Amino acid sequence: MKTKLILLSFLLLLAAGHKGYAQKVSVSTDLVDWAYLWTANAEVGISVDQHFSIQVGGKINPWKFDKKSGDELYDGQMTAYAGARYWPWHVFAGWWVGAKLQYSSFQNTGIVRPELRKGQSAGAGLSAGYTFMLNERLNLDLGLGFWGGRHFKYAEYDSPATMNPVTTAPKNFIAVDELTVALMYIF
């Protein structure tokens, strides 16, 4: 009995001296995406260390809107991504820099010009930002990101009504991908 008590005390002392991190999970949604033609979006982040987290997320926008001119306005997309963030201070708080891999299937018209663009894209992106702790569970995440890659199965048409092809060649691209103002809930 005395040996068991000494062994248990020794194990408790070892455990008390070990620095452990609780695994935290975040769920967030970007308010800028919602404001941009009701693009539904969600992201899940998992801390894997005091300074690193991994993220997976996606966006979808199936909506079409009619302009006063009778033309359609839409930015249909299904986007999925996975990436990681480095947090110099502590995960889910303060400054961060991130990298991701992303795939997107898209079709849009009437946003900047009347041409219809559609295709699929794959590439990588970089982003940076700052996360404010609003309370113990709620954060405000601000960020800016770019991504680049290749549009494949890509085509441009003069308009959705006539569908006369302007170009059908795949092409490389680089673009602003994120202007983030997101609410983040920490579990």
PDB file of C-alpha atoms in Angstrom:
ATOM      1  CA  MET A   1       0.000   0.000   0.000  1.00  0.00           C
ATOM      2  CA  LYS A   2       2.824   2.373   0.914  1.00  0.00           C
ATOM      3  CA  THR A   3       4.570   1.669  -2.415  1.00  0.00           C
ATOM      4  CA  LYS A   4       1.381   2.480  -4.359  1.00  0.00           C
ATOM      5  CA  LEU A   5       0.965   5.749  -2.451  1.00  0.00           C
ATOM      6  CA  ILE A   6       4.592   6.757  -3.165  1.00  0.00           C
ATOM      7  CA  LEU A   7       4.192   5.829  -6.857  1.00  0.00           C
ATOM      8  CA  LEU A   8       0.928   7.797  -7.114  1.00  0.00           C
ATOM      9  CA  SER A   9       2.524  10.837  -5.424  1.00  0.00           C
ATOM     10  CA  PHE A  10       5.480  10.634  -7.810  1.00  0.00           C
ATOM     11  CA  LEU A  11       3.167  10.485 -10.858  1.00  0.00           C
ATOM     12  CA  LEU A  12       1.147  13.475  -9.578  1.00  0.00           C
ATOM     13  CA  LEU A  13       4.367  15.482  -9.133  1.00  0.00           C
ATOM     14  CA  LEU A  14       5.433  14.627 -12.687  1.00  0.00           C
ATOM     15  CA  ALA A  15       2.035  15.626 -14.071  1.00  0.00           C
ATOM     16  CA  ALA A  16       2.037  18.909 -12.136  1.00  0.00           C
ATOM     17  CA  GLY A  17       5.406  19.833 -13.627  1.00  0.00           C
ATOM     18  CA  HIS A  18       4.315  19.123 -17.222  1.00  0.00           C
ATOM     19  CA  LYS A  19       3.111  22.126 -19.207  1.00  0.00           C
ATOM     20  CA  GLY A  20       0.038  21.047 -21.186  1.00  0.00           C
ATOM     21  CA  TYR A  21      -2.024  22.860 -23.776  1.00  0.00           C
ATOM     22  CA  ALA A  22      -5.729  22.357 -24.131  1.00  0.00           C
ATOM     23  CA  GLN A  23      -6.757  21.762 -27.706  1.00  0.00           C
ATOM     24  CA  LYS A  24      -8.923  24.658 -28.836  1.00  0.00           C
ATOM     25  CA  VAL A  25     -11.259  24.766 -31.752  1.00  0.00           C
ATOM     26  CA  SER A  26     -12.656  27.846 -33.464  1.00  0.00           C
ATOM     27  CA  VAL A  27     -15.597  28.304 -35.804  1.00  0.00           C
ATOM     28  CA  SER A  28     -15.855  31.537 -37.773  1.00  0.00           C
ATOM     29  CA  THR A  29     -17.812  33.229 -40.522  1.00  0.00           C
ATOM     30  CA  ASP A  30     -16.724  36.208 -42.616  1.00  0.00           C
ATOM     31  CA  LEU A  31     -19.155  39.132 -42.545  1.00  0.00           C
ATOM     32  CA  VAL A  32     -17.653  40.669 -45.713  1.00  0.00           C
ATOM     33  CA  ASP A  33     -18.526  37.519 -47.689  1.00  0.00           C
ATOM     34  CA  TRP A  34     -22.093  37.642 -46.378  1.00  0.00           C
ATOM     35  CA  ALA A  35     -22.346  41.306 -47.413  1.00  0.00           C
ATOM     36  CA  TYR A  36     -21.016  40.435 -50.894  1.00  0.00           C
ATOM     37  CA  LEU A  37     -24.062  38.904 -52.627  1.00  0.00           C
ATOM     38  CA  TRP A  38     -24.907  36.666 -49.621  1.00  0.00           C
ATOM     39  CA  THR A  39     -21.919  34.342 -49.985  1.00  0.00           C
ATOM     40  CA  ALA A  40     -22.369  31.698 -47.266  1.00  0.00           C
ATOM     41  CA  ASN A  41     -19.080  30.751 -45.614  1.00  0.00           C
ATOM     42  CA  ALA A  42     -17.608  28.960 -42.620  1.00  0.00           C
ATOM     43  CA  GLU A  43     -14.159  28.084 -41.322  1.00  0.00           C
ATOM     44  CA  VAL A  44     -12.990  25.696 -38.611  1.00  0.00           C
ATOM     45  CA  GLY A  45      -9.626  26.235 -36.939  1.00  0.00           C
ATOM     46  CA  ILE A  46      -7.817  23.804 -34.654  1.00  0.00           C
ATOM     47  CA  SER A  47      -4.834  24.807 -32.538  1.00  0.00           C
ATOM     48  CA  VAL A  48      -2.026  22.275 -32.822  1.00  0.00           C
ATOM     49  CA  ASP A  49       0.490  24.249 -30.751  1.00  0.00           C
ATOM     50  CA  GLN A  50       0.673  27.509 -28.809  1.00  0.00           C
ATOM     51  CA  HIS A  51       1.675  29.305 -32.042  1.00  0.00           C
ATOM     52  CA  PHE A  52       0.132  27.232 -34.857  1.00  0.00           C
ATOM     53  CA  SER A  53      -3.363  26.412 -36.031  1.00  0.00           C
ATOM     54  CA  ILE A  54      -4.771  24.632 -39.050  1.00  0.00           C
ATOM     55  CA  GLN A  55      -7.869  25.860 -40.883  1.00  0.00           C
ATOM     56  CA  VAL A  56     -10.370  24.284 -43.251  1.00  0.00           C
ATOM     57  CA  GLY A  57     -13.231  26.202 -44.767  1.00  0.00           C
ATOM     58  CA  GLY A  58     -15.480  26.867 -47.666  1.00  0.00           C
ATOM     59  CA  LYS A  59     -17.787  29.308 -49.415  1.00  0.00           C
ATOM     60  CA  ILE A  60     -20.863  28.847 -51.558  1.00  0.00           C
ATOM     61  CA  ASN A  61     -22.935  31.346 -53.499  1.00  0.00           C
ATOM     62  CA  PRO A  62     -25.804  30.001 -55.645  1.00  0.00           C
ATOM     63  CA  TRP A  63     -27.738  33.293 -55.827  1.00  0.00           C
ATOM     64  CA  LYS A  64     -28.605  35.300 -58.958  1.00  0.00           C
ATOM     65  CA  PHE A  65     -29.881  38.877 -58.903  1.00  0.00           C
ATOM     66  CA  ASP A  66     -31.597  40.906 -61.635  1.00  0.00           C
ATOM     67  CA  LYS A  67     -30.346  44.408 -62.391  1.00  0.00           C
ATOM     68  CA  LYS A  68     -32.703  47.235 -63.349  1.00  0.00           C
ATOM     69  CA  SER A  69     -31.351  46.939 -66.905  1.00  0.00           C
ATOM     70  CA  GLY A  70     -32.626  43.361 -67.076  1.00  0.00           C
ATOM     71  CA  ASP A  71     -29.131  41.853 -66.953  1.00  0.00           C
ATOM     72  CA  GLU A  72     -28.196  39.274 -64.335  1.00  0.00           C
ATOM     73  CA  LEU A  73     -25.690  39.834 -61.552  1.00  0.00           C
ATOM     74  CA  TYR A  74     -24.086  36.855 -59.862  1.00  0.00           C
ATOM     75  CA  ASP A  75     -20.829  35.461 -58.538  1.00  0.00           C
ATOM     76  CA  GLY A  76     -21.643  31.790 -58.194  1.00  0.00           C
ATOM     77  CA  GLN A  77     -18.940  29.771 -56.513  1.00  0.00           C
ATOM     78  CA  MET A  78     -18.132  26.670 -54.543  1.00  0.00           C
ATOM     79  CA  THR A  79     -14.775  27.103 -52.831  1.00  0.00           C
ATOM     80  CA  ALA A  80     -12.877  24.854 -50.417  1.00  0.00           C
ATOM     81  CA  TYR A  81      -9.512  25.469 -48.752  1.00  0.00           C
ATOM     82  CA  ALA A  82      -7.129  24.124 -46.132  1.00  0.00           C
ATOM     83  CA  GLY A  83      -4.243  25.979 -44.566  1.00  0.00           C
ATOM     84  CA  ALA A  84      -2.232  26.910 -41.514  1.00  0.00           C
ATOM     85  CA  ARG A  85      -1.633  30.060 -39.476  1.00  0.00           C
ATOM     86  CA  TYR A  86       1.328  31.133 -37.378  1.00  0.00           C
ATOM     87  CA  TRP A  87       0.442  33.229 -34.294  1.00  0.00           C
ATOM     88  CA  PRO A  88       3.530  34.929 -32.728  1.00  0.00           C
ATOM     89  CA  TRP A  89       1.810  35.633 -29.410  1.00  0.00           C
ATOM     90  CA  HIS A  90      -0.782  32.905 -28.847  1.00  0.00           C
ATOM     91  CA  VAL A  91      -3.115  30.912 -31.072  1.00  0.00           C
ATOM     92  CA  PHE A  92      -6.468  32.642 -31.832  1.00  0.00           C
ATOM     93  CA  ALA A  93      -5.254  36.032 -30.500  1.00  0.00           C
ATOM     94  CA  GLY A  94      -3.112  38.870 -31.881  1.00  0.00           C
ATOM     95  CA  TRP A  95      -1.181  39.015 -35.151  1.00  0.00           C
ATOM     96  CA  TRP A  96      -1.070  36.057 -37.536  1.00  0.00           C
ATOM     97  CA  VAL A  97       0.251  35.051 -40.966  1.00  0.00           C
ATOM     98  CA  GLY A  98      -1.215  32.194 -42.969  1.00  0.00           C
ATOM     99  CA  ALA A  99      -0.851  30.035 -46.043  1.00  0.00           C
ATOM    100  CA  LYS A 100      -3.432  27.843 -47.761  1.00  0.00           C
ATOM    101  CA  LEU A 101      -4.261  25.615 -50.706  1.00  0.00           C
ATOM    102  CA  GLN A 102      -7.559  26.394 -52.413  1.00  0.00           C
ATOM    103  CA  TYR A 103      -9.909  25.033 -55.072  1.00  0.00           C
ATOM    104  CA  SER A 104     -12.831  26.970 -56.566  1.00  0.00           C
ATOM    105  CA  SER A 105     -15.498  26.321 -59.150  1.00  0.00           C
ATOM    106  CA  PHE A 106     -16.959  29.636 -60.315  1.00  0.00           C
ATOM    107  CA  GLN A 107     -19.320  31.389 -62.706  1.00  0.00           C
ATOM    108  CA  ASN A 108     -19.834  35.168 -62.595  1.00  0.00           C
ATOM    109  CA  THR A 109     -21.214  38.049 -64.625  1.00  0.00           C
ATOM    110  CA  GLY A 110     -22.387  41.623 -64.285  1.00  0.00           C
ATOM    111  CA  ILE A 111     -20.091  42.531 -61.404  1.00  0.00           C
ATOM    112  CA  VAL A 112     -17.501  44.665 -63.208  1.00  0.00           C
ATOM    113  CA  ARG A 113     -18.460  43.971 -66.821  1.00  0.00           C
ATOM    114  CA  PRO A 114     -21.254  42.094 -68.640  1.00  0.00           C
ATOM    115  CA  GLU A 115     -19.063  39.164 -69.773  1.00  0.00           C
ATOM    116  CA  LEU A 116     -19.706  35.722 -68.318  1.00  0.00           C
ATOM    117  CA  ARG A 117     -16.639  34.011 -66.821  1.00  0.00           C
ATOM    118  CA  LYS A 118     -16.723  30.407 -65.685  1.00  0.00           C
ATOM    119  CA  GLY A 119     -14.306  27.678 -64.832  1.00  0.00           C
ATOM    120  CA  GLN A 120     -12.353  26.040 -62.066  1.00  0.00           C
ATOM    121  CA  SER A 121      -9.280  27.291 -60.215  1.00  0.00           C
ATOM    122  CA  ALA A 122      -6.647  25.719 -58.028  1.00  0.00           C
ATOM    123  CA  GLY A 123      -3.775  27.428 -56.274  1.00  0.00           C
ATOM    124  CA  ALA A 124      -2.154  28.677 -53.100  1.00  0.00           C
ATOM    125  CA  GLY A 125      -2.560  31.806 -51.049  1.00  0.00           C
ATOM    126  CA  LEU A 126      -0.916  33.958 -48.383  1.00  0.00           C
ATOM    127  CA  SER A 127      -2.697  36.126 -45.824  1.00  0.00           C
ATOM    128  CA  ALA A 128      -2.063  38.159 -42.689  1.00  0.00           C
ATOM    129  CA  GLY A 129      -4.179  39.811 -40.057  1.00  0.00           C
ATOM    130  CA  TYR A 130      -4.982  40.521 -36.457  1.00  0.00           C
ATOM    131  CA  THR A 131      -7.499  38.862 -34.143  1.00  0.00           C
ATOM    132  CA  PHE A 132      -9.069  40.864 -31.311  1.00  0.00           C
ATOM    133  CA  MET A 133     -10.309  39.011 -28.239  1.00  0.00           C
ATOM    134  CA  LEU A 134     -13.803  40.404 -27.524  1.00  0.00           C
ATOM    135  CA  ASN A 135     -14.419  38.079 -24.582  1.00  0.00           C
ATOM    136  CA  GLU A 136     -13.406  34.598 -23.441  1.00  0.00           C
ATOM    137  CA  ARG A 137     -15.191  32.887 -26.343  1.00  0.00           C
ATOM    138  CA  LEU A 138     -15.736  35.511 -29.068  1.00  0.00           C
ATOM    139  CA  ASN A 139     -13.069  37.090 -31.301  1.00  0.00           C
ATOM    140  CA  LEU A 140     -13.064  39.573 -34.172  1.00  0.00           C
ATOM    141  CA  ASP A 141     -10.720  38.412 -36.951  1.00  0.00           C
ATOM    142  CA  LEU A 142      -9.419  40.999 -39.467  1.00  0.00           C
ATOM    143  CA  GLY A 143      -7.249  40.040 -42.433  1.00  0.00           C
ATOM    144  CA  LEU A 144      -6.171  40.471 -46.030  1.00  0.00           C
ATOM    145  CA  GLY A 145      -5.088  37.711 -48.386  1.00  0.00           C
ATOM    146  CA  PHE A 146      -4.000  36.983 -51.956  1.00  0.00           C
ATOM    147  CA  TRP A 147      -4.001  33.779 -53.933  1.00  0.00           C
ATOM    148  CA  GLY A 148      -2.683  32.689 -57.265  1.00  0.00           C
ATOM    149  CA  GLY A 149      -2.769  29.614 -59.395  1.00  0.00           C
ATOM    150  CA  ARG A 150      -4.324  28.336 -62.573  1.00  0.00           C
ATOM    151  CA  HIS A 151      -7.796  28.735 -64.043  1.00  0.00           C
ATOM    152  CA  PHE A 152      -8.514  25.477 -65.861  1.00  0.00           C
ATOM    153  CA  LYS A 153     -11.670  24.550 -67.762  1.00  0.00           C
ATOM    154  CA  TYR A 154     -11.832  28.327 -68.121  1.00  0.00           C
ATOM    155  CA  ALA A 155     -14.027  30.228 -70.579  1.00  0.00           C
ATOM    156  CA  GLU A 156     -15.188  33.801 -71.126  1.00  0.00           C
ATOM    157  CA  TYR A 157     -18.354  34.597 -73.069  1.00  0.00           C
ATOM    158  CA  ASP A 158     -19.547  37.986 -74.358  1.00  0.00           C
ATOM    159  CA  SER A 159     -22.777  37.696 -72.314  1.00  0.00           C
ATOM    160  CA  PRO A 160     -24.887  35.041 -70.582  1.00  0.00           C
ATOM    161  CA  ALA A 161     -27.663  35.579 -73.138  1.00  0.00           C
ATOM    162  CA  THR A 162     -25.665  34.986 -76.343  1.00  0.00           C
ATOM    163  CA  MET A 163     -22.872  32.738 -74.975  1.00  0.00           C
ATOM    164  CA  ASN A 164     -20.466  33.670 -77.809  1.00  0.00           C
ATOM    165  CA  PRO A 165     -17.017  32.531 -76.640  1.00  0.00           C
ATOM    166  CA  VAL A 166     -14.366  35.234 -76.225  1.00  0.00           C
ATOM    167  CA  THR A 167     -11.661  32.895 -74.909  1.00  0.00           C
ATOM    168  CA  THR A 168     -11.557  29.297 -73.755  1.00  0.00           C
ATOM    169  CA  ALA A 169      -7.885  28.921 -72.848  1.00  0.00           C
ATOM    170  CA  PRO A 170      -6.686  28.089 -69.345  1.00  0.00           C
ATOM    171  CA  LYS A 171      -4.645  30.868 -67.739  1.00  0.00           C
ATOM    172  CA  ASN A 172      -2.618  31.737 -64.660  1.00  0.00           C
ATOM    173  CA  PHE A 173      -3.852  34.343 -62.200  1.00  0.00           C
ATOM    174  CA  ILE A 174      -3.124  36.233 -58.993  1.00  0.00           C
ATOM    175  CA  ALA A 175      -5.894  38.067 -57.148  1.00  0.00           C
ATOM    176  CA  VAL A 176      -7.042  39.494 -53.852  1.00  0.00           C
ATOM    177  CA  ASP A 177      -8.870  36.638 -52.192  1.00  0.00           C
ATOM    178  CA  GLU A 178      -9.772  37.821 -48.718  1.00  0.00           C
ATOM    179  CA  LEU A 179     -10.837  41.012 -47.072  1.00  0.00           C
ATOM    180  CA  THR A 180     -11.796  39.432 -43.777  1.00  0.00           C
ATOM    181  CA  VAL A 181     -13.951  40.828 -41.003  1.00  0.00           C
ATOM    182  CA  ALA A 182     -14.991  37.599 -39.300  1.00  0.00           C
ATOM    183  CA  LEU A 183     -16.636  36.609 -36.050  1.00  0.00           C
ATOM    184  CA  MET A 184     -14.805  33.697 -34.430  1.00  0.00           C
ATOM    185  CA  TYR A 185     -16.221  31.533 -31.636  1.00  0.00           C
ATOM    186  CA  ILE A 186     -13.700  29.558 -29.539  1.00  0.00           C
ATOM    187  CA  PHE A 187     -14.653  26.209 -27.974  1.00  0.00           C
TER     188      PHE A 187
END
